[in-house]
Amino acid sequence: MLEVDGVEVRFGDHVAVAGVSMVVERGEVVCLLGPSGSGKTSLLRAVAGLETPAAGAIRWDGRDVTREPTHRRGFGLVFQDFALFPHRSVAANVGFGLRMRGEPVEERVAEVLALVGLEGYGSRMPSTLSGGEQQRVALARAVAPGCELLLMDEPLGSLDRPLRERLTGELREMLHDLGVAVVHVTHDQQEALAIADRVVVLRDGRVAQAGTPPEVWRRPADEFVARFLGFANLLPHPDGLLVVPPDAVSLGPEGEPGTVTAVTFRGTGFAVTVAVDGGASLEVPVRSEAIPAPGDRVRVAIEARLTSVVPVVR
């Protein structure tokens, strides 16, 4: 089990991580999610031993590793650019850590390559592999020495969007097959929600919210989390803002009347923006073949049980 206890990371006068605490159990995938500058990579680097915390402690199975060098922690690292050795074969890349430790190589390399779906790829060179295959080699190399904690910094970040979306499900399955504790850094909301058992949302070096993907999606903690997750419909409410998820709003024969002001293609379908007669503006997914046009009169229904009220971020 990984314990991060009140960790603070500073770069001069700048506080990159401000007293973050979290726990990651064996077999659990925890995603650090946040915009650029939120502190997620700095926190990961502190766990890895690449940055020394200014305060707080990092423990692995109860052992304080806060100031242990990276190589003594025994954690696996996977970076955005994969950092494969271009002049070494796939097998040589995967077996590198084993050779450095003087451990048997051949059988373990074959085992982990099969685990990540690259059985028979040992003789290939990295330049002959697709981006997704290179990502799998990097994952195999990280876990080959038998690490129990895997740290991943934007491992899908250098891949194009279609490939990232295809690999997201595969990556979740591979990580759970490995059975190790995983800390996964990403700025991609959909990637985090799809991969994680728990999501830790960071803002300005602090934890804005932590919970399971359904908890974070259904009940964002505040305006920042709701906006970062991409909710388009945030309506004024006496106690803050009313968050209306896409599946809570629809067009139909009942509901509040309004006028369509815009129609937007979202890739998987259309959404219309409706100026409700009461003054609010809502984006509504269109779930039928009949797409209203700007100027059309429609009715908007909101399913109240799927909404939530969040505080405004000052």
mmCIF file of C-alpha atoms in Angstrom:
data_model
loop_
_atom_site.group_PDB
_atom_site.id
_atom_site.type_symbol
_atom_site.label_atom_id
_atom_site.label_comp_id
_atom_site.label_asym_id
_atom_site.label_seq_id
_atom_site.Cartn_x
_atom_site.Cartn_y
_atom_site.Cartn_z
ATOM 1 C CA MET A 1 0.000 0.000 0.000
ATOM 2 C CA LEU A 2 1.200 3.494 -0.912
ATOM 3 C CA GLU A 3 0.584 6.278 1.612
ATOM 4 C CA VAL A 4 1.117 9.917 0.666
ATOM 5 C CA ASP A 5 0.847 11.974 3.828
ATOM 6 C CA GLY A 6 0.692 15.778 3.621
ATOM 7 C CA VAL A 7 3.275 15.970 0.821
ATOM 8 C CA GLU A 8 4.446 19.411 -0.266
ATOM 9 C CA VAL A 9 6.675 19.998 -3.291
ATOM 10 C CA ARG A 10 8.341 23.366 -3.862
ATOM 11 C CA PHE A 11 10.375 24.850 -6.678
ATOM 12 C CA GLY A 12 11.899 27.939 -5.128
ATOM 13 C CA ASP A 13 9.011 30.082 -3.904
ATOM 14 C CA HIS A 14 6.471 28.199 -6.023
ATOM 15 C CA VAL A 15 4.410 25.549 -4.230
ATOM 16 C CA ALA A 16 3.613 22.876 -6.825
ATOM 17 C CA VAL A 17 2.018 20.418 -4.391
ATOM 18 C CA ALA A 18 0.432 21.767 -1.220
ATOM 19 C CA GLY A 19 -0.117 19.138 1.455
ATOM 20 C CA VAL A 20 -1.632 16.289 -0.572
ATOM 21 C CA SER A 21 -2.610 13.046 1.157
ATOM 22 C CA MET A 22 -3.883 9.870 -0.474
ATOM 23 C CA VAL A 23 -3.700 6.071 -0.237
ATOM 24 C CA VAL A 24 -3.318 3.570 -3.097
ATOM 25 C CA GLU A 25 -4.047 -0.076 -2.342
ATOM 26 C CA ARG A 26 -2.538 -3.081 -4.110
ATOM 27 C CA GLY A 27 -4.453 -3.879 -7.274
ATOM 28 C CA GLU A 28 -5.982 -0.392 -7.373
ATOM 29 C CA VAL A 29 -5.644 2.133 -10.210
ATOM 30 C CA VAL A 30 -5.706 5.743 -8.980
ATOM 31 C CA CYS A 31 -5.697 8.529 -11.562
ATOM 32 C CA LEU A 32 -4.305 11.966 -10.741
ATOM 33 C CA LEU A 33 -6.422 14.258 -12.899
ATOM 34 C CA GLY A 34 -6.093 17.971 -13.417
ATOM 35 C CA PRO A 35 -5.176 20.757 -15.831
ATOM 36 C CA SER A 36 -1.628 21.794 -16.630
ATOM 37 C CA GLY A 37 0.045 23.231 -13.533
ATOM 38 C CA SER A 38 -2.259 21.463 -11.064
ATOM 39 C CA GLY A 39 0.654 19.532 -9.488
ATOM 40 C CA LYS A 40 -0.119 16.013 -10.704
ATOM 41 C CA THR A 41 3.256 15.313 -12.346
ATOM 42 C CA SER A 42 5.166 16.940 -9.466
ATOM 43 C CA LEU A 43 3.325 14.661 -7.031
ATOM 44 C CA LEU A 44 4.097 11.592 -9.167
ATOM 45 C CA ARG A 45 7.776 12.563 -9.335
ATOM 46 C CA ALA A 46 7.872 12.912 -5.547
ATOM 47 C CA VAL A 47 6.446 9.401 -5.171
ATOM 48 C CA ALA A 48 9.014 8.130 -7.674
ATOM 49 C CA GLY A 49 11.890 9.791 -5.811
ATOM 50 C CA LEU A 50 12.662 12.222 -8.622
ATOM 51 C CA GLU A 51 11.683 15.202 -6.433
ATOM 52 C CA THR A 52 12.295 15.569 -2.697
ATOM 53 C CA PRO A 53 9.258 16.805 -0.747
ATOM 54 C CA ALA A 54 9.660 19.964 1.298
ATOM 55 C CA ALA A 55 7.223 18.505 3.829
ATOM 56 C CA GLY A 56 5.175 15.383 4.446
ATOM 57 C CA ALA A 57 5.965 11.692 4.054
ATOM 58 C CA ILE A 58 5.718 8.913 1.475
ATOM 59 C CA ARG A 59 5.395 5.364 2.773
ATOM 60 C CA TRP A 60 5.308 2.038 0.988
ATOM 61 C CA ASP A 61 3.859 -0.808 3.059
ATOM 62 C CA GLY A 62 4.587 1.251 6.160
ATOM 63 C CA ARG A 63 8.234 1.918 5.243
ATOM 64 C CA ASP A 64 9.189 5.574 4.971
ATOM 65 C CA VAL A 65 10.704 6.077 1.506
ATOM 66 C CA THR A 66 10.449 9.885 1.451
ATOM 67 C CA ARG A 67 14.189 10.346 1.020
ATOM 68 C CA GLU A 68 15.163 7.017 -0.481
ATOM 69 C CA PRO A 69 16.731 7.227 -3.967
ATOM 70 C CA THR A 70 14.585 6.159 -6.901
ATOM 71 C CA HIS A 71 16.436 2.909 -7.598
ATOM 72 C CA ARG A 72 15.934 1.679 -4.021
ATOM 73 C CA ARG A 73 12.165 2.145 -4.099
ATOM 74 C CA GLY A 74 11.667 -0.504 -6.767
ATOM 75 C CA PHE A 75 8.747 1.287 -8.416
ATOM 76 C CA GLY A 76 8.019 0.928 -12.143
ATOM 77 C CA LEU A 77 7.969 4.114 -14.240
ATOM 78 C CA VAL A 78 6.246 4.720 -17.591
ATOM 79 C CA PHE A 79 6.571 8.141 -19.228
ATOM 80 C CA GLN A 80 4.713 9.878 -22.035
ATOM 81 C CA ASP A 81 7.486 9.397 -24.616
ATOM 82 C CA PHE A 82 7.939 5.730 -23.538
ATOM 83 C CA ALA A 83 11.779 6.283 -23.412
ATOM 84 C CA LEU A 84 12.526 3.011 -25.212
ATOM 85 C CA PHE A 85 16.123 2.303 -26.260
ATOM 86 C CA PRO A 86 15.913 2.618 -30.068
ATOM 87 C CA HIS A 87 19.024 0.477 -30.687
ATOM 88 C CA ARG A 88 17.771 -2.428 -28.557
ATOM 89 C CA SER A 89 15.198 -5.045 -29.468
ATOM 90 C CA VAL A 90 11.874 -5.343 -27.688
ATOM 91 C CA ALA A 91 13.228 -8.215 -25.584
ATOM 92 C CA ALA A 92 16.356 -6.246 -24.694
ATOM 93 C CA ASN A 93 14.247 -3.247 -23.681
ATOM 94 C CA VAL A 94 11.949 -5.324 -21.505
ATOM 95 C CA GLY A 95 14.833 -7.219 -19.930
ATOM 96 C CA PHE A 96 16.986 -4.164 -19.202
ATOM 97 C CA GLY A 97 15.986 -3.811 -15.547
ATOM 98 C CA LEU A 98 16.382 -7.533 -14.945
ATOM 99 C CA ARG A 99 19.926 -7.507 -16.345
ATOM 100 C CA MET A 100 20.834 -4.509 -14.185
ATOM 101 C CA ARG A 101 19.790 -6.532 -11.133
ATOM 102 C CA GLY A 102 21.536 -9.687 -12.304
ATOM 103 C CA GLU A 103 18.295 -11.664 -12.515
ATOM 104 C CA PRO A 104 17.232 -14.309 -15.083
ATOM 105 C CA VAL A 105 15.896 -12.599 -18.179
ATOM 106 C CA GLU A 106 14.543 -14.808 -20.943
ATOM 107 C CA GLU A 107 11.639 -16.525 -19.188
ATOM 108 C CA ARG A 108 10.427 -13.362 -17.423
ATOM 109 C CA VAL A 109 10.587 -11.314 -20.653
ATOM 110 C CA ALA A 110 8.462 -13.879 -22.471
ATOM 111 C CA GLU A 111 5.994 -13.868 -19.567
ATOM 112 C CA VAL A 112 5.427 -10.112 -19.454
ATOM 113 C CA LEU A 113 5.310 -9.763 -23.257
ATOM 114 C CA ALA A 114 2.508 -12.323 -23.289
ATOM 115 C CA LEU A 115 0.794 -10.421 -20.460
ATOM 116 C CA VAL A 116 0.677 -7.192 -22.506
ATOM 117 C CA GLY A 117 -0.340 -8.955 -25.714
ATOM 118 C CA LEU A 118 3.042 -8.858 -27.472
ATOM 119 C CA GLU A 119 3.932 -12.540 -27.502
ATOM 120 C CA GLY A 120 6.513 -13.210 -30.222
ATOM 121 C CA TYR A 121 7.568 -9.559 -30.526
ATOM 122 C CA GLY A 122 10.900 -9.994 -28.709
ATOM 123 C CA SER A 123 13.109 -9.696 -31.804
ATOM 124 C CA ARG A 124 11.352 -6.593 -33.185
ATOM 125 C CA MET A 125 12.924 -3.137 -32.982
ATOM 126 C CA PRO A 126 10.984 -0.214 -31.463
ATOM 127 C CA SER A 127 10.999 1.673 -34.778
ATOM 128 C CA THR A 128 8.927 -1.098 -36.380
ATOM 129 C CA LEU A 129 6.160 -0.857 -33.780
ATOM 130 C CA SER A 130 3.020 1.247 -33.706
ATOM 131 C CA GLY A 131 2.510 3.812 -30.960
ATOM 132 C CA GLY A 132 0.224 1.462 -29.106
ATOM 133 C CA GLU A 133 2.731 -1.383 -29.315
ATOM 134 C CA GLN A 134 5.525 0.870 -28.042
ATOM 135 C CA GLN A 135 3.312 1.835 -25.109
ATOM 136 C CA ARG A 136 2.880 -1.841 -24.266
ATOM 137 C CA VAL A 137 6.636 -2.444 -24.436
ATOM 138 C CA ALA A 138 7.194 0.444 -22.014
ATOM 139 C CA LEU A 139 4.611 -1.064 -19.667
ATOM 140 C CA ALA A 140 6.232 -4.520 -19.908
ATOM 141 C CA ARG A 141 9.687 -3.057 -19.180
ATOM 142 C CA ALA A 142 8.365 -1.248 -16.107
ATOM 143 C CA VAL A 143 6.791 -4.331 -14.537
ATOM 144 C CA ALA A 144 9.349 -6.963 -15.624
ATOM 145 C CA PRO A 145 11.541 -6.596 -12.489
ATOM 146 C CA GLY A 146 8.513 -7.394 -10.345
ATOM 147 C CA CYS A 147 7.507 -3.921 -9.186
ATOM 148 C CA GLU A 148 4.468 -3.661 -6.911
ATOM 149 C CA LEU A 149 3.783 0.021 -7.646
ATOM 150 C CA LEU A 150 3.538 1.339 -11.205
ATOM 151 C CA LEU A 151 3.798 5.107 -11.817
ATOM 152 C CA MET A 152 2.526 6.312 -15.208
ATOM 153 C CA ASP A 153 2.929 9.918 -16.406
ATOM 154 C CA GLU A 154 0.557 10.633 -19.335
ATOM 155 C CA PRO A 155 1.301 7.209 -20.899
ATOM 156 C CA LEU A 156 -1.179 7.817 -23.733
ATOM 157 C CA GLY A 157 -0.391 11.513 -24.136
ATOM 158 C CA SER A 158 1.783 11.212 -27.247
ATOM 159 C CA LEU A 159 -0.743 9.091 -29.149
ATOM 160 C CA ASP A 160 -3.375 10.471 -31.520
ATOM 161 C CA ARG A 161 -6.954 10.678 -30.277
ATOM 162 C CA PRO A 162 -8.427 7.605 -32.058
ATOM 163 C CA LEU A 163 -5.561 5.407 -30.817
ATOM 164 C CA ARG A 164 -5.827 6.814 -27.289
ATOM 165 C CA GLU A 165 -9.529 6.023 -27.183
ATOM 166 C CA ARG A 166 -8.948 2.480 -28.454
ATOM 167 C CA LEU A 167 -6.121 1.796 -26.005
ATOM 168 C CA THR A 168 -7.886 3.190 -22.942
ATOM 169 C CA GLY A 169 -9.986 0.083 -22.380
ATOM 170 C CA GLU A 170 -7.076 -2.207 -23.184
ATOM 171 C CA LEU A 171 -4.836 -0.348 -20.734
ATOM 172 C CA ARG A 172 -7.354 -0.680 -17.909
ATOM 173 C CA GLU A 173 -7.594 -4.422 -18.528
ATOM 174 C CA MET A 174 -3.801 -4.820 -18.631
ATOM 175 C CA LEU A 175 -3.312 -2.835 -15.417
ATOM 176 C CA HIS A 176 -5.832 -4.956 -13.537
ATOM 177 C CA ASP A 177 -4.286 -8.148 -14.911
ATOM 178 C CA LEU A 178 -0.945 -7.032 -13.457
ATOM 179 C CA GLY A 179 -2.497 -6.785 -9.993
ATOM 180 C CA VAL A 180 -0.151 -4.021 -8.832
ATOM 181 C CA ALA A 181 -0.894 -0.606 -7.326
ATOM 182 C CA VAL A 182 -0.999 2.043 -10.065
ATOM 183 C CA VAL A 183 -0.788 5.846 -9.996
ATOM 184 C CA HIS A 184 -1.746 7.177 -13.423
ATOM 185 C CA VAL A 185 -1.343 10.871 -14.319
ATOM 186 C CA THR A 186 -3.534 12.391 -17.028
ATOM 187 C CA HIS A 187 -5.210 15.658 -17.992
ATOM 188 C CA ASP A 188 -7.816 13.753 -20.050
ATOM 189 C CA GLN A 189 -11.101 13.480 -18.169
ATOM 190 C CA GLN A 190 -12.534 10.618 -20.219
ATOM 191 C CA GLU A 191 -9.295 8.630 -19.929
ATOM 192 C CA ALA A 192 -9.284 8.978 -16.142
ATOM 193 C CA LEU A 193 -12.946 8.050 -15.758
ATOM 194 C CA ALA A 194 -12.490 4.991 -17.987
ATOM 195 C CA ILE A 195 -9.278 3.653 -16.411
ATOM 196 C CA ALA A 196 -9.423 4.533 -12.723
ATOM 197 C CA ASP A 197 -10.845 2.762 -9.706
ATOM 198 C CA ARG A 198 -10.501 6.127 -7.962
ATOM 199 C CA VAL A 199 -9.900 9.618 -9.325
ATOM 200 C CA VAL A 200 -8.020 12.351 -7.447
ATOM 201 C CA VAL A 201 -8.729 15.753 -9.017
ATOM 202 C CA LEU A 202 -6.010 18.322 -8.341
ATOM 203 C CA ARG A 203 -6.273 22.098 -8.471
ATOM 204 C CA ASP A 204 -3.344 24.407 -7.712
ATOM 205 C CA GLY A 205 -1.478 21.609 -5.943
ATOM 206 C CA ARG A 206 -4.378 20.610 -3.699
ATOM 207 C CA VAL A 207 -6.983 17.849 -3.813
ATOM 208 C CA ALA A 208 -10.226 19.328 -5.145
ATOM 209 C CA GLN A 209 -12.061 15.990 -5.014
ATOM 210 C CA ALA A 210 -11.336 12.279 -4.660
ATOM 211 C CA GLY A 211 -13.704 9.406 -5.316
ATOM 212 C CA THR A 212 -14.746 6.680 -7.710
ATOM 213 C CA PRO A 213 -15.440 7.752 -11.311
ATOM 214 C CA PRO A 214 -19.240 7.568 -10.820
ATOM 215 C CA GLU A 215 -18.985 9.592 -7.591
ATOM 216 C CA VAL A 216 -16.887 12.324 -9.178
ATOM 217 C CA TRP A 217 -19.051 12.447 -12.311
ATOM 218 C CA ARG A 218 -22.419 12.355 -10.541
ATOM 219 C CA ARG A 219 -21.492 14.622 -7.637
ATOM 220 C CA PRO A 220 -18.666 17.022 -8.533
ATOM 221 C CA ALA A 221 -17.377 18.760 -5.417
ATOM 222 C CA ASP A 222 -17.486 22.319 -6.714
ATOM 223 C CA GLU A 223 -17.633 24.579 -9.751
ATOM 224 C CA PHE A 224 -13.985 23.925 -10.679
ATOM 225 C CA VAL A 225 -14.439 20.145 -10.816
ATOM 226 C CA ALA A 226 -17.718 20.439 -12.737
ATOM 227 C CA ARG A 227 -16.215 22.762 -15.345
ATOM 228 C CA PHE A 228 -13.032 20.696 -15.657
ATOM 229 C CA LEU A 229 -15.079 17.536 -16.246
ATOM 230 C CA GLY A 230 -16.706 19.350 -19.148
ATOM 231 C CA PHE A 231 -20.222 19.994 -17.903
ATOM 232 C CA ALA A 232 -21.757 22.574 -20.225
ATOM 233 C CA ASN A 233 -24.915 23.165 -18.196
ATOM 234 C CA LEU A 234 -24.230 25.051 -14.953
ATOM 235 C CA LEU A 235 -27.263 27.053 -13.908
ATOM 236 C CA PRO A 236 -27.630 29.706 -11.188
ATOM 237 C CA HIS A 237 -29.045 28.282 -7.937
ATOM 238 C CA PRO A 238 -29.669 29.893 -4.532
ATOM 239 C CA ASP A 239 -27.048 27.597 -2.983
ATOM 240 C CA GLY A 240 -24.445 27.811 -5.790
ATOM 241 C CA LEU A 241 -24.662 26.271 -9.243
ATOM 242 C CA LEU A 242 -26.978 23.521 -10.492
ATOM 243 C CA VAL A 243 -24.995 20.918 -12.472
ATOM 244 C CA VAL A 244 -27.081 19.311 -15.205
ATOM 245 C CA PRO A 245 -25.318 16.291 -16.791
ATOM 246 C CA PRO A 246 -25.943 15.550 -20.491
ATOM 247 C CA ASP A 247 -28.144 12.541 -19.646
ATOM 248 C CA ALA A 248 -30.335 14.656 -17.358
ATOM 249 C CA VAL A 249 -31.625 16.993 -20.066
ATOM 250 C CA SER A 250 -33.685 16.208 -23.153
ATOM 251 C CA LEU A 251 -36.122 17.602 -25.696
ATOM 252 C CA GLY A 252 -39.692 16.343 -25.612
ATOM 253 C CA PRO A 253 -43.381 17.165 -25.459
ATOM 254 C CA GLU A 254 -43.105 18.322 -21.849
ATOM 255 C CA GLY A 255 -40.766 20.704 -20.086
ATOM 256 C CA GLU A 256 -39.836 24.368 -20.201
ATOM 257 C CA PRO A 257 -40.397 26.153 -23.532
ATOM 258 C CA GLY A 258 -37.469 27.776 -25.294
ATOM 259 C CA THR A 259 -35.878 28.705 -28.606
ATOM 260 C CA VAL A 260 -33.009 26.903 -30.343
ATOM 261 C CA THR A 261 -30.102 29.328 -30.789
ATOM 262 C CA ALA A 262 -27.403 26.958 -32.130
ATOM 263 C CA VAL A 263 -26.854 23.421 -33.428
ATOM 264 C CA THR A 264 -23.457 21.761 -32.876
ATOM 265 C CA PHE A 265 -22.096 18.458 -34.185
ATOM 266 C CA ARG A 266 -20.265 16.614 -31.364
ATOM 267 C CA GLY A 267 -18.809 13.726 -33.371
ATOM 268 C CA THR A 268 -21.102 11.113 -31.854
ATOM 269 C CA GLY A 269 -24.221 13.178 -32.465
ATOM 270 C CA PHE A 270 -25.726 16.654 -32.357
ATOM 271 C CA ALA A 271 -26.376 19.039 -29.487
ATOM 272 C CA VAL A 272 -28.645 22.062 -29.583
ATOM 273 C CA THR A 273 -28.340 25.185 -27.475
ATOM 274 C CA VAL A 274 -31.709 26.326 -26.176
ATOM 275 C CA ALA A 275 -32.506 29.715 -24.677
ATOM 276 C CA VAL A 276 -35.214 28.801 -22.181
ATOM 277 C CA ASP A 277 -37.952 31.397 -21.813
ATOM 278 C CA GLY A 278 -37.051 31.788 -18.133
ATOM 279 C CA GLY A 279 -33.613 33.118 -19.110
ATOM 280 C CA ALA A 280 -31.329 30.077 -18.776
ATOM 281 C CA SER A 281 -29.347 28.622 -21.689
ATOM 282 C CA LEU A 282 -28.942 24.843 -21.932
ATOM 283 C CA GLU A 283 -27.017 22.517 -24.223
ATOM 284 C CA VAL A 284 -29.167 19.484 -25.006
ATOM 285 C CA PRO A 285 -28.031 16.267 -26.745
ATOM 286 C CA VAL A 286 -30.391 15.322 -29.566
ATOM 287 C CA ARG A 287 -31.284 11.663 -29.410
ATOM 288 C CA SER A 288 -33.505 11.487 -32.490
ATOM 289 C CA GLU A 289 -33.054 11.853 -36.241
ATOM 290 C CA ALA A 290 -35.090 15.077 -36.293
ATOM 291 C CA ILE A 291 -32.597 17.873 -35.568
ATOM 292 C CA PRO A 292 -34.185 21.215 -34.665
ATOM 293 C CA ALA A 293 -32.890 24.297 -36.464
ATOM 294 C CA PRO A 294 -31.991 27.680 -34.970
ATOM 295 C CA GLY A 295 -35.177 29.578 -34.282
ATOM 296 C CA ASP A 296 -37.306 26.481 -33.685
ATOM 297 C CA ARG A 297 -39.454 26.396 -30.577
ATOM 298 C CA VAL A 298 -38.853 23.351 -28.369
ATOM 299 C CA ARG A 299 -39.429 22.117 -24.819
ATOM 300 C CA VAL A 300 -36.594 21.145 -22.479
ATOM 301 C CA ALA A 301 -37.057 18.614 -19.672
ATOM 302 C CA ILE A 302 -34.582 18.177 -16.790
ATOM 303 C CA GLU A 303 -34.482 15.004 -14.695
ATOM 304 C CA ALA A 304 -33.945 16.515 -11.256
ATOM 305 C CA ARG A 305 -32.632 13.353 -9.560
ATOM 306 C CA LEU A 306 -29.567 13.359 -11.844
ATOM 307 C CA THR A 307 -28.621 16.957 -11.031
ATOM 308 C CA SER A 308 -26.549 18.292 -8.151
ATOM 309 C CA VAL A 309 -25.784 21.653 -6.575
ATOM 310 C CA VAL A 310 -22.134 22.685 -6.171
ATOM 311 C CA PRO A 311 -20.518 25.688 -4.485
ATOM 312 C CA VAL A 312 -19.110 28.485 -6.625
ATOM 313 C CA VAL A 313 -15.303 28.698 -6.699
ATOM 314 C CA ARG A 314 -14.119 32.168 -5.688
#
